[in-house]
Short mmCIF file of C-alpha atoms in Angstrom, two decimals:
data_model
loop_
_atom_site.label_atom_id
_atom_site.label_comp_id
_atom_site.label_asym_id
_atom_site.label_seq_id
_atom_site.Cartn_x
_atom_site.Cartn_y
_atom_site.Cartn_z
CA UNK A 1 -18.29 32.51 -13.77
CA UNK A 2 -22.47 32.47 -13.74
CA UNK A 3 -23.63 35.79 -14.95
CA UNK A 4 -27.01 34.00 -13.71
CA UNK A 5 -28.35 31.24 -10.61
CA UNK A 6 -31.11 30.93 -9.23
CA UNK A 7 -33.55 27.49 -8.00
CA UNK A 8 -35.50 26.52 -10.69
CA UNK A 9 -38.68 24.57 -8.97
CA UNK A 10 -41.41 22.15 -9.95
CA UNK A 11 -40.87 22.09 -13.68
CA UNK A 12 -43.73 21.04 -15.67
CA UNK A 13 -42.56 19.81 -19.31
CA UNK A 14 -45.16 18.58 -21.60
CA UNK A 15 -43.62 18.00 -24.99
CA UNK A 16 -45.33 17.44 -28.37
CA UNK A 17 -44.85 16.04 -31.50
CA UNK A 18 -43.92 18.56 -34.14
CA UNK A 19 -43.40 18.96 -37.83
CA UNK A 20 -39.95 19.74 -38.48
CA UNK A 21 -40.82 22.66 -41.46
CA UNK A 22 -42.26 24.52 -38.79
CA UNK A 23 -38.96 25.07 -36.52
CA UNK A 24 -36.33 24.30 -39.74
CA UNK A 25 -36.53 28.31 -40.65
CA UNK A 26 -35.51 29.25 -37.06
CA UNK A 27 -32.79 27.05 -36.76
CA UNK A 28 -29.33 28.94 -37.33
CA UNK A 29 -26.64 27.87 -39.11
CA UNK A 30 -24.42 25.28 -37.46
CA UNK A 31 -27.18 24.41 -35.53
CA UNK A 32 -29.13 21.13 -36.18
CA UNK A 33 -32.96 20.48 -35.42
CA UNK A 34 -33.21 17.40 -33.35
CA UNK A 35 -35.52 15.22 -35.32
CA UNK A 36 -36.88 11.44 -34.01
CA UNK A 37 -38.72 9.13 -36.50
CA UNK A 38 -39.73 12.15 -38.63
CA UNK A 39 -40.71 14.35 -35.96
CA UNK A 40 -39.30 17.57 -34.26
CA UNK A 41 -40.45 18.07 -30.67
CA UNK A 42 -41.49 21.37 -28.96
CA UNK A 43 -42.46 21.87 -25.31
CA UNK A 44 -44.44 24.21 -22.92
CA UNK A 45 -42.55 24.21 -19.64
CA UNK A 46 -43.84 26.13 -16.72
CA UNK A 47 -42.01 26.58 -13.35
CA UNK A 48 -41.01 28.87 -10.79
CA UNK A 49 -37.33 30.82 -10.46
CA UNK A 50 -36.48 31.66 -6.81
CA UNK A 51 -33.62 32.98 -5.01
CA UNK A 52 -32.55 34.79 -8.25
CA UNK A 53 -29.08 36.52 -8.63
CA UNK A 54 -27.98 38.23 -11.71
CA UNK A 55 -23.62 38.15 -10.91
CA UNK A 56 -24.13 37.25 -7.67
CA UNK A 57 -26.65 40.32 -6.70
CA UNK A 58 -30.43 40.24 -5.83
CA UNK A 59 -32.54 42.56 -7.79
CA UNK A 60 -35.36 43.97 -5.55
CA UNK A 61 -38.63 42.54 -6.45
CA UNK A 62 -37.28 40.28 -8.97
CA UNK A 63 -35.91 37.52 -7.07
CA UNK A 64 -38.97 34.44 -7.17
CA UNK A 65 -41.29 34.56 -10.37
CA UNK A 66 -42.68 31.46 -12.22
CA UNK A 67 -42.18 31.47 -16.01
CA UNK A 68 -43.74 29.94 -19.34
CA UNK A 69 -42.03 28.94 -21.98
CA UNK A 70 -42.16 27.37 -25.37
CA UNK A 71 -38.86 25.56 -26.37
CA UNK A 72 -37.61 22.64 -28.98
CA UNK A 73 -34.63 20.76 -29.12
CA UNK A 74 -31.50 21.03 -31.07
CA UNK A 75 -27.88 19.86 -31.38
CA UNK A 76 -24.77 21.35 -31.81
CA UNK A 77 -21.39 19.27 -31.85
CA UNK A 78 -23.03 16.50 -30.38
CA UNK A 79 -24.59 18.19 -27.47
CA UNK A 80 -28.30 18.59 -26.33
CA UNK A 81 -29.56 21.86 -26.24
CA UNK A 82 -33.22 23.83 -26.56
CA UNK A 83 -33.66 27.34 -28.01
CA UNK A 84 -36.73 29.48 -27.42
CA UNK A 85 -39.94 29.95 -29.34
CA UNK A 86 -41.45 32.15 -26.45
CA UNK A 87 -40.70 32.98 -22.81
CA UNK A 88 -43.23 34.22 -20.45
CA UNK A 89 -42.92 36.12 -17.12
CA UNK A 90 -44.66 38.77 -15.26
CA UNK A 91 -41.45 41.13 -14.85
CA UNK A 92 -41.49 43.83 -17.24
CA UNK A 93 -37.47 44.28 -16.57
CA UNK A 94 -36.82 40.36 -17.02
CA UNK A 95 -38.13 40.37 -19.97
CA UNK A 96 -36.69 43.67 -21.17
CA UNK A 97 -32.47 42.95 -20.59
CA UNK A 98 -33.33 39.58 -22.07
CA UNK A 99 -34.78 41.35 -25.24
CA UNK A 100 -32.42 43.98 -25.56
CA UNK A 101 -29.17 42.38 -24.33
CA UNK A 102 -29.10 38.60 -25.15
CA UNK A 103 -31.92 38.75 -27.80
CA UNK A 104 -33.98 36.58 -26.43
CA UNK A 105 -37.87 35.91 -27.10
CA UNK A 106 -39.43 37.22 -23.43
CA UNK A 107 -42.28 38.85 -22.94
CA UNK A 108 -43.62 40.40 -19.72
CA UNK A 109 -47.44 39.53 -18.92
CA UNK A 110 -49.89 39.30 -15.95
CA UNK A 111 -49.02 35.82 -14.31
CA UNK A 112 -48.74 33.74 -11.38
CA UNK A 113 -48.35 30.60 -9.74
CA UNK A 114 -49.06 28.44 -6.70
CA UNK A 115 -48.60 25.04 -5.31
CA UNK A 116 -51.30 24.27 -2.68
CA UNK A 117 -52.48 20.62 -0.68
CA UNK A 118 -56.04 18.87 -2.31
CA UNK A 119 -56.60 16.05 -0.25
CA UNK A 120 -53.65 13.68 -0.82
CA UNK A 121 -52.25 15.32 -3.86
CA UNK A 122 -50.54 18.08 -4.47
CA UNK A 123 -51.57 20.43 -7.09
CA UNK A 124 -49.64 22.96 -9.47
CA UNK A 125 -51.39 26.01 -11.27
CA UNK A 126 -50.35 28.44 -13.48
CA UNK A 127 -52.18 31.15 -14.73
CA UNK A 128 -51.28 33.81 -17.26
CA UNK A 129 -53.12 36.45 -19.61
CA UNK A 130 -52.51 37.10 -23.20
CA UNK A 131 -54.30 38.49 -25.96
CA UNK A 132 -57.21 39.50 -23.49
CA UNK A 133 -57.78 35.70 -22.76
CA UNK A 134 -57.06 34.14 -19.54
CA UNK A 135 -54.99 30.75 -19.77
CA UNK A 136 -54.15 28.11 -17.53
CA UNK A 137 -51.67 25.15 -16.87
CA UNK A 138 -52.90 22.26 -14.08
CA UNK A 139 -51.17 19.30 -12.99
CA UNK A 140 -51.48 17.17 -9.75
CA UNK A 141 -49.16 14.93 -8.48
CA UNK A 142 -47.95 12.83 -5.45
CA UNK A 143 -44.28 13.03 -2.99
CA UNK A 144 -43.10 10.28 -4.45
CA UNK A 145 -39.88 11.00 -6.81
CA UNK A 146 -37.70 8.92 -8.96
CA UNK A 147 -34.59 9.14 -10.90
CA UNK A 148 -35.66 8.49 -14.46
CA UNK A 149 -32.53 6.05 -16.53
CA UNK A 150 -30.97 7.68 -19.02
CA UNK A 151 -32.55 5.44 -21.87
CA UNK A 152 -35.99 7.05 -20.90
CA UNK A 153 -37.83 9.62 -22.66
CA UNK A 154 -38.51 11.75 -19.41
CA UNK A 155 -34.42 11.89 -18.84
CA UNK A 156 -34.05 13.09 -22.70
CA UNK A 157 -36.54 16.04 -22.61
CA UNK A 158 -35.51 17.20 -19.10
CA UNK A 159 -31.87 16.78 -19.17
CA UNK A 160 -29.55 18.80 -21.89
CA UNK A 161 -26.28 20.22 -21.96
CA UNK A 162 -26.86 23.84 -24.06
CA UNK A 163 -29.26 26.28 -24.63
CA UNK A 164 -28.79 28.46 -27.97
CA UNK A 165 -29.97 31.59 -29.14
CA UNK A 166 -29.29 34.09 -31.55
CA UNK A 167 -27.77 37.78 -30.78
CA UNK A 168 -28.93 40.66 -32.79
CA UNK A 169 -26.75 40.90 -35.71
CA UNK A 170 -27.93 36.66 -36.32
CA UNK A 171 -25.14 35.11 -35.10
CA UNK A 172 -25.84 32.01 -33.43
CA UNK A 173 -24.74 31.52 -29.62
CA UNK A 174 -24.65 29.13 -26.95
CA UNK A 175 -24.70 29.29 -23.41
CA UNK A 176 -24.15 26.62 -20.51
CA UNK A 177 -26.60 25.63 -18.04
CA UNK A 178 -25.73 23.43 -15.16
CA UNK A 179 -27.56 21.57 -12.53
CA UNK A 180 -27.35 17.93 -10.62
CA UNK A 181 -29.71 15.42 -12.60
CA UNK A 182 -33.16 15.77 -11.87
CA UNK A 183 -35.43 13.70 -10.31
CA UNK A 184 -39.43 13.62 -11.08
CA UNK A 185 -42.64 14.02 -8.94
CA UNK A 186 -44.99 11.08 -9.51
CA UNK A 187 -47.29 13.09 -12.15
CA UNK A 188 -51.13 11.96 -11.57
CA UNK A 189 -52.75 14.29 -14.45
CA UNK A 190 -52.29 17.54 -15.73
CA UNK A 191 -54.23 20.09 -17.77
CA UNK A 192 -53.30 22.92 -20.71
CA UNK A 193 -55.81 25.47 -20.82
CA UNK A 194 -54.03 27.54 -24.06
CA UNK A 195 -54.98 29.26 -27.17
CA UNK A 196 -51.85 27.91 -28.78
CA UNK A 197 -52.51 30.04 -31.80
CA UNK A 198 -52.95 33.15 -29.95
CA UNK A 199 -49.99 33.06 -27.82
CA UNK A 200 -47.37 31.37 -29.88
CA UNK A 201 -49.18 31.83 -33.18
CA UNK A 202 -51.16 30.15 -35.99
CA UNK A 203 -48.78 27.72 -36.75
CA UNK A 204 -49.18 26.35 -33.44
CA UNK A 205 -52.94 26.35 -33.30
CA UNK A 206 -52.38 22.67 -34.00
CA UNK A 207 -51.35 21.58 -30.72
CA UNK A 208 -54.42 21.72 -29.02
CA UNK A 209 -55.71 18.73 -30.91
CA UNK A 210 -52.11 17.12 -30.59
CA UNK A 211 -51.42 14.01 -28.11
CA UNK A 212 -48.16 15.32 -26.24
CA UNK A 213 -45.48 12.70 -26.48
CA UNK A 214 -44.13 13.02 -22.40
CA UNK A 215 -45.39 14.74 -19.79
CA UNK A 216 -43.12 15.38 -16.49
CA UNK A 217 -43.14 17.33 -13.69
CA UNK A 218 -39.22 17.84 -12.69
CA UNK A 219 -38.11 18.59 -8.66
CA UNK A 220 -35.34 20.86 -10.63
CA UNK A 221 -32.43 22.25 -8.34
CA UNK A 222 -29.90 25.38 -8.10
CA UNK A 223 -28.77 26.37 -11.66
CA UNK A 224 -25.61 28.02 -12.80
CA UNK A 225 -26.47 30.17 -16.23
CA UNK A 226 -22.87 30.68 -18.03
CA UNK A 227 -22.72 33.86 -20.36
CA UNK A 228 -22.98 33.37 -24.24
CA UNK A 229 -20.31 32.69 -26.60
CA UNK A 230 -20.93 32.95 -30.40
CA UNK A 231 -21.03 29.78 -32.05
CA UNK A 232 -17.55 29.45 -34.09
CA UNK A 233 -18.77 27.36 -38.19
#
């Protein structure tokens, strides 16, 4: 059974290029970085969770919030998964049982989101606050969707069959996520507006003068989150 569902809404993925020393160290055993002509990859995904249920209940004031995050890709027996770098949201309790609980990299700061009409577009905006600085995420796009093949580059960043983590005493673990196949808005442009280094680090300073490798913006679905199971060597 889902310890976790929810709709996960108007996913924004825009993935970069990264050197693999830079995720290697955080990759746990039995666990392999997904690497691609040399390169890692890494991305910032921003969307919104609504109508969320922790074992079926609604939590009070915790039930639509968008979210931030900063994942790269693995694989583990031959399956797709991410794992976490950073995870933003503005709920102080989200971000605590994912800490304390399932050890997972959240962090609870001033942010929100909104999807509003500009002449024929539509237009996505994110806006969160770290480090004192305000940042931003932009991206404008059409209605029309499409089904990306699954030879493209927008079905292999958006589609994956794990996500793994690590619990508190370092074992590795893996948890199922399901959902139907998404399909993708028709993405006109988008904009980051981050101090990479401040919020993720100095390591990742870089990526503001980095060319990101796909950009997407997913229609995303109802999602089943299964509970972790330690990863067996």
């Amino acid at each position: 059974m889902p310890f976790l569902t929810a709709t996960w809404s108007h996913l924004l993925n825009v993935t970069f290029p990264v050197p693999p020393e830079i995720l290697l160290p955080h990759v746990p055993p039995g666990v392999e970085l997904d690497v691609q002509d040399g390169h890692a990859f890494a991305s910032v995904v921003a969307f919104d969770f609504l109508d969320t249920r922790v074992k079926g209940l609604k939590i009070p004031f915790h039930i639509n919030f968008p979210e931030i995050n900063l994942r790269y890709y693995i694989r583990h027996n031959g399956k797709r998964g991410v794992m976490f770098w950073k995870e933003l949201v503005p709920k102080y309790c989200i971000a605590f049982v994912a800490r304390r609980f399932y050890n997972e990299p959240y962090e609870a700061v001033p942010m929100s989101s909104a999807i509003y009409q500009e002449k024929n577009d539509h237009v996505l905006n994110h806006t969160f606050f770290y480090g004192g600085k305000s940042h931003n995420i932009m991206a404008r796009f059409s209605d029309k969707k499409s089904l990306p093949p699954a030879d493209s580059v927008e079905y292999y960043f958006k589609e994956h069959d794990l996500g793994i983590g690590v619990s508190h005493k370092g074992k590795p673990l893996q948890y199922e996520v399901r959902h139907p196949e998404w399909e993708i808005f028709k993405l006109k442009n988008y904009r980051l507006d981050i101090d990479f280094g401040l919020v993720y680090g100095k390591q990742w300073a870089f990526l503001a003068n980095t060319t990101p490798h796909c950009a997407l913006l997913a229609v995303g679905s109802k999602i089943e989150v299964f509970p972790p199971e330690e990863i067996i060597r």
